[in-house]
XYZ file of C-alpha atoms in Angstrom:
330
model
C -18.396 -13.093 -7.784
C -19.273 -16.738 -6.406
C -18.997 -16.643 -2.553
C -15.950 -18.551 -2.609
C -14.523 -15.965 -4.520
C -12.169 -13.025 -4.002
C -11.860 -8.732 -4.931
C -9.121 -8.340 -4.196
C -5.789 -10.717 -2.151
C -2.764 -8.528 -1.438
C 0.426 -9.066 -0.531
C 2.484 -7.166 1.666
C 4.389 -6.049 5.073
C 2.411 -7.395 8.207
C 3.695 -4.014 9.934
C 2.280 -2.581 13.335
C 2.268 0.980 13.382
C 3.495 3.264 16.021
C 2.989 6.724 15.703
C 3.351 9.563 17.778
C 3.181 13.733 16.765
C 6.399 15.761 16.522
C 7.869 18.942 15.637
C 10.271 19.159 12.390
C 13.161 19.935 14.808
C 13.178 15.872 15.662
C 13.465 14.937 12.297
C 16.840 16.928 12.160
C 17.957 15.746 15.779
C 17.395 12.058 14.727
C 18.604 12.112 10.679
C 15.460 11.449 9.695
C 14.496 12.812 6.055
C 11.183 14.367 5.723
C 8.295 12.265 4.013
C 11.255 9.184 2.955
C 10.907 5.198 4.334
C 13.848 4.317 6.556
C 14.635 0.830 6.580
C 15.911 0.417 10.467
C 17.156 -2.326 12.635
C 16.282 -3.831 15.591
C 18.264 -1.354 18.137
C 17.914 1.540 16.592
C 13.410 0.770 16.545
C 14.444 0.454 20.378
C 16.380 3.979 20.555
C 13.549 5.533 18.551
C 10.655 3.911 19.567
C 12.166 5.174 23.441
C 12.541 9.187 21.948
C 9.373 9.252 20.305
C 7.143 10.170 23.554
C 3.076 9.027 23.290
C 2.211 7.063 20.769
C -0.702 5.578 19.079
C -0.588 1.993 17.962
C -2.397 0.211 15.633
C -1.839 -2.673 12.541
C -0.771 -1.153 9.612
C 1.230 -2.323 6.899
C 0.861 -0.855 3.418
C -0.868 -3.978 1.302
C -2.777 -4.146 4.766
C -4.419 -1.126 5.249
C -5.424 -1.261 1.326
C -7.435 -4.530 2.123
C -9.016 -2.897 5.940
C -10.424 -0.053 2.917
C -11.379 -2.379 0.628
C -13.274 -4.319 3.840
C -14.542 -1.373 5.281
C -15.911 -1.050 2.320
C -18.150 -3.453 1.673
C -15.796 -6.020 -0.622
C -14.057 -9.814 -0.089
C -10.152 -8.827 0.719
C -7.823 -12.037 1.831
C -4.379 -10.400 2.675
C -1.358 -12.829 3.450
C 2.100 -11.496 5.507
C 3.723 -12.759 8.118
C 4.213 -12.511 11.591
C 5.576 -13.691 15.018
C 3.525 -15.817 17.993
C 4.531 -12.555 19.584
C 1.777 -9.586 21.479
C 2.369 -7.543 18.920
C 1.782 -10.285 16.225
C -1.024 -11.798 17.980
C -2.377 -7.966 18.115
C -2.269 -7.477 14.120
C -3.883 -11.278 13.669
C -6.343 -10.006 16.276
C -7.216 -6.675 14.465
C -7.319 -7.893 10.113
C -9.520 -10.470 11.114
C -12.023 -8.625 12.722
C -12.494 -5.901 10.597
C -13.795 -8.413 8.282
C -9.527 -9.333 6.028
C -8.911 -13.328 5.948
C -5.795 -14.062 7.051
C -4.662 -17.456 7.396
C -0.743 -17.569 7.320
C -0.449 -18.543 10.713
C 2.472 -16.874 13.392
C 6.153 -17.346 13.024
C 7.581 -19.609 16.403
C 10.654 -18.219 16.421
C 12.536 -15.738 14.229
C 12.998 -12.165 14.303
C 10.450 -10.040 16.274
C 6.054 -8.780 14.470
C 7.196 -5.957 12.359
C 6.693 -2.864 13.603
C 6.642 0.820 11.884
C 8.040 3.874 13.280
C 5.997 6.983 12.099
C 6.214 11.018 12.939
C 3.831 12.910 11.516
C 5.412 16.531 12.078
C 2.749 19.564 11.983
C 2.154 20.077 8.341
C 0.998 16.182 8.636
C 3.616 14.836 6.131
C 4.378 11.157 7.720
C 8.549 10.291 7.973
C 8.348 6.477 8.632
C 10.666 3.980 10.219
C 10.360 0.758 9.846
C 11.752 -2.379 11.193
C 10.688 -5.360 9.068
C 11.770 -8.080 10.830
C 9.086 -11.764 11.037
C 7.934 -10.058 7.491
C 10.742 -10.492 5.716
C 9.990 -13.939 6.201
C 7.760 -14.634 3.856
C 8.110 -16.669 1.562
C 6.859 -17.983 -2.074
C 5.520 -21.615 0.430
C 3.232 -18.572 1.792
C 2.044 -17.941 -1.484
C -1.263 -20.422 -1.966
C -2.134 -20.998 -5.830
C -6.115 -21.152 -4.474
C -5.975 -18.149 -2.862
C -4.516 -16.203 -5.885
C -6.424 -18.682 -8.625
C -9.721 -17.056 -6.871
C -8.987 -13.284 -6.479
C -10.463 -10.778 -9.589
C -7.061 -8.691 -8.820
C -4.172 -9.619 -6.402
C -2.377 -6.605 -5.308
C 0.948 -6.171 -4.341
C 3.412 -4.007 -1.989
C 6.177 -2.620 -3.977
C 8.114 -2.203 -0.357
C 8.347 -6.122 -0.300
C 10.918 -5.382 -2.918
C 13.619 -5.166 -0.625
C 13.732 -8.993 0.609
C 14.527 -12.013 -1.340
C 12.551 -14.133 -0.401
C 9.462 -11.817 -0.336
C 10.891 -11.446 -4.244
C 10.282 -14.821 -4.947
C 6.736 -14.792 -3.459
C 5.053 -12.008 -5.076
C 6.905 -13.233 -8.223
C 5.309 -16.577 -7.515
C 1.815 -14.579 -7.244
C 2.253 -13.185 -10.516
C 3.159 -15.970 -12.528
C 0.020 -17.970 -10.475
C -2.245 -14.719 -11.257
C -1.833 -14.403 -15.096
C -1.841 -17.840 -15.288
C -5.271 -18.377 -14.014
C -6.141 -15.431 -16.352
C -5.601 -12.931 -13.224
C -5.014 -9.241 -13.087
C -1.899 -8.541 -10.971
C -1.755 -4.470 -9.226
C 1.488 -2.829 -7.800
C 1.715 -0.269 -5.639
C 5.734 1.738 -6.384
C 4.911 2.347 -2.324
C 8.001 5.153 -1.796
C 10.078 6.662 -4.163
C 13.157 6.148 -2.076
C 12.322 2.222 -3.393
C 12.283 2.995 -6.523
C 15.802 4.031 -6.803
C 16.843 1.068 -4.802
C 14.647 -1.054 -7.557
C 13.574 0.827 -11.099
C 15.166 -1.342 -13.448
C 13.509 -4.151 -11.980
C 10.378 -1.888 -11.251
C 10.528 -0.792 -15.245
C 10.905 -4.528 -16.005
C 7.246 -5.489 -14.280
C 5.276 -2.267 -14.982
C 6.331 -2.981 -19.183
C 5.657 -7.167 -19.027
C 3.978 -8.055 -15.777
C 1.862 -5.902 -14.313
C -1.412 -4.523 -15.666
C -2.476 -1.597 -12.572
C -0.197 0.306 -11.307
C -0.072 2.814 -8.184
C 2.013 5.936 -7.545
C 2.365 9.434 -6.887
C 3.833 11.825 -8.348
C 7.066 11.610 -6.935
C 7.291 8.301 -7.397
C 5.743 7.728 -11.051
C 8.993 10.353 -11.204
C 11.572 8.405 -10.319
C 10.748 5.249 -12.077
C 11.044 6.226 -15.181
C 13.628 9.648 -14.123
C 11.895 12.925 -15.431
C 11.549 15.925 -13.756
C 8.102 16.531 -14.517
C 4.587 14.595 -13.687
C 3.492 15.129 -18.158
C 6.838 13.232 -19.237
C 6.312 10.126 -16.483
C 2.605 10.160 -17.446
C 3.016 10.154 -20.958
C 5.670 6.849 -20.405
C 3.498 4.918 -17.847
C 0.669 4.609 -20.232
C 2.588 2.382 -22.971
C 3.590 -0.082 -20.166
C 0.535 -1.004 -17.944
C -3.117 -1.025 -18.878
C -4.317 1.284 -16.056
C -2.243 3.796 -14.040
C -4.062 5.129 -11.394
C -1.568 8.775 -10.239
C -1.875 10.614 -7.131
C -0.972 14.064 -7.105
C -1.974 15.278 -3.165
C -4.092 18.347 -3.168
C -4.076 18.056 -7.109
C -6.137 15.269 -7.031
C -4.693 11.991 -9.057
C -5.142 11.244 -12.612
C -6.291 7.600 -14.126
C -4.828 6.197 -17.858
C -5.803 3.452 -20.003
C -4.798 4.324 -22.914
C -5.777 6.408 -25.288
C -8.023 6.931 -21.861
C -7.578 10.167 -19.532
C -9.559 11.346 -17.042
C -8.966 13.705 -14.356
C -10.253 13.047 -10.855
C -10.440 16.111 -8.320
C -9.331 16.474 -4.582
C -12.137 15.632 -2.332
C -12.648 19.897 -1.611
C -12.599 21.387 2.112
C -10.585 18.132 4.212
C -8.946 19.013 7.768
C -5.782 17.042 6.946
C -4.447 15.719 10.070
C -2.232 13.298 9.056
C -1.082 11.735 5.165
C -0.195 8.298 7.034
C -2.254 5.857 4.630
C -3.452 7.988 2.261
C -2.075 6.126 -0.505
C -3.636 2.326 0.408
C -6.532 3.418 1.406
C -6.919 5.497 -1.974
C -5.849 1.966 -3.743
C -8.438 0.326 -1.618
C -10.936 2.176 -2.943
C -9.930 2.423 -6.460
C -9.832 -1.666 -6.261
C -13.465 -1.905 -4.846
C -14.692 0.075 -8.015
C -13.032 -1.941 -10.423
C -14.110 -5.201 -9.436
C -17.664 -3.960 -8.866
C -17.890 -2.529 -12.818
C -17.645 0.931 -11.591
C -16.349 2.826 -15.014
C -12.477 4.553 -14.542
C -13.547 7.736 -12.454
C -16.250 6.128 -11.094
C -12.922 3.709 -9.096
C -11.126 6.902 -8.871
C -13.592 9.378 -7.033
C -14.349 6.369 -5.135
C -10.632 6.044 -3.721
C -10.883 10.686 -3.871
C -13.617 9.871 -1.305
C -11.665 7.073 1.003
C -8.530 8.607 0.987
C -10.209 12.511 2.026
C -11.207 9.849 5.300
C -8.209 8.936 5.860
C -6.484 11.696 5.995
C -9.269 13.480 8.376
C -7.662 11.045 11.286
C -5.022 9.753 12.730
C -3.573 6.657 11.294
C -3.592 4.222 8.353
C -7.165 2.323 8.709
C -10.796 4.059 8.511
C -12.663 4.882 12.303
C -15.725 4.612 10.082
C -16.985 2.587 7.923
C -15.604 3.765 4.363
C -19.819 1.650 2.647
C -21.504 4.662 2.712
C -19.157 6.565 0.346
C -20.098 4.677 -2.715
C -23.562 6.597 -2.382
C -21.487 9.513 -3.398
C -20.045 8.024 -6.824
C -21.407 9.298 -9.443
C -21.647 6.488 -11.498
């Protein structure tokens, strides 16, 4: 790869994460389903923010977290997502560039404020997310630069973006440009509720436009509307070149045609917060794919990155991930 090329171009919602520890009663009091991601408006965002108590705030967003993880591993990565030119937007830009991620999208000068995700972490380390999409919904096809797509080995798309018509068009443009340039397209399904909203379109993407699919067990079963993981696995292998399917403490399964790789979860991890686990798994896996790892080794690196992030609060690595590469058996 030449110095002008990119390992991964990640496209997703540019969001500032606001995290707080709560008990299960807090979720019940505010009518939340544990483990879900709910889209909320600005008024609901202000109401919940005021009730959350002490918080930790940091730049986030699913695909942006993956980009941060790839950069921490030493990969060359770019992110496309939209923020407003407000304090949260400036914080997002400063944070993501400071991590070594290329970010060129100019902030909006008018319209909704920068997006934020209110993340409630319960004692069992599950996270329940309430997302105000704000300025991120203004991502348009014009934000997808052909040059950025053509220089990326893999274009990685965040499923959450499919909720917005303009952003959906931007993703379609990125897919078309990527395949025209001979690049691979990866998609993360993001959330089982997101799959429920867009199942038919996600199935079409998997069958016809996506080369690499990321999903957890709940998401892949929702996609194929089956009750067991093995049935979903068999259908996924027929649709995409590679499927990376995570199963929490059961590890993960990598499929590629007739190949099946079982990756064990990293043992003896003190789980504090599962926020970002799937995002960082994708970071390790994509880094591996773009650095000539075989599929099993790429899955191992994904598992190590996920284990690192669930042992801390927040979805971004607090320590460099690059040393994890030496722990992968290649």
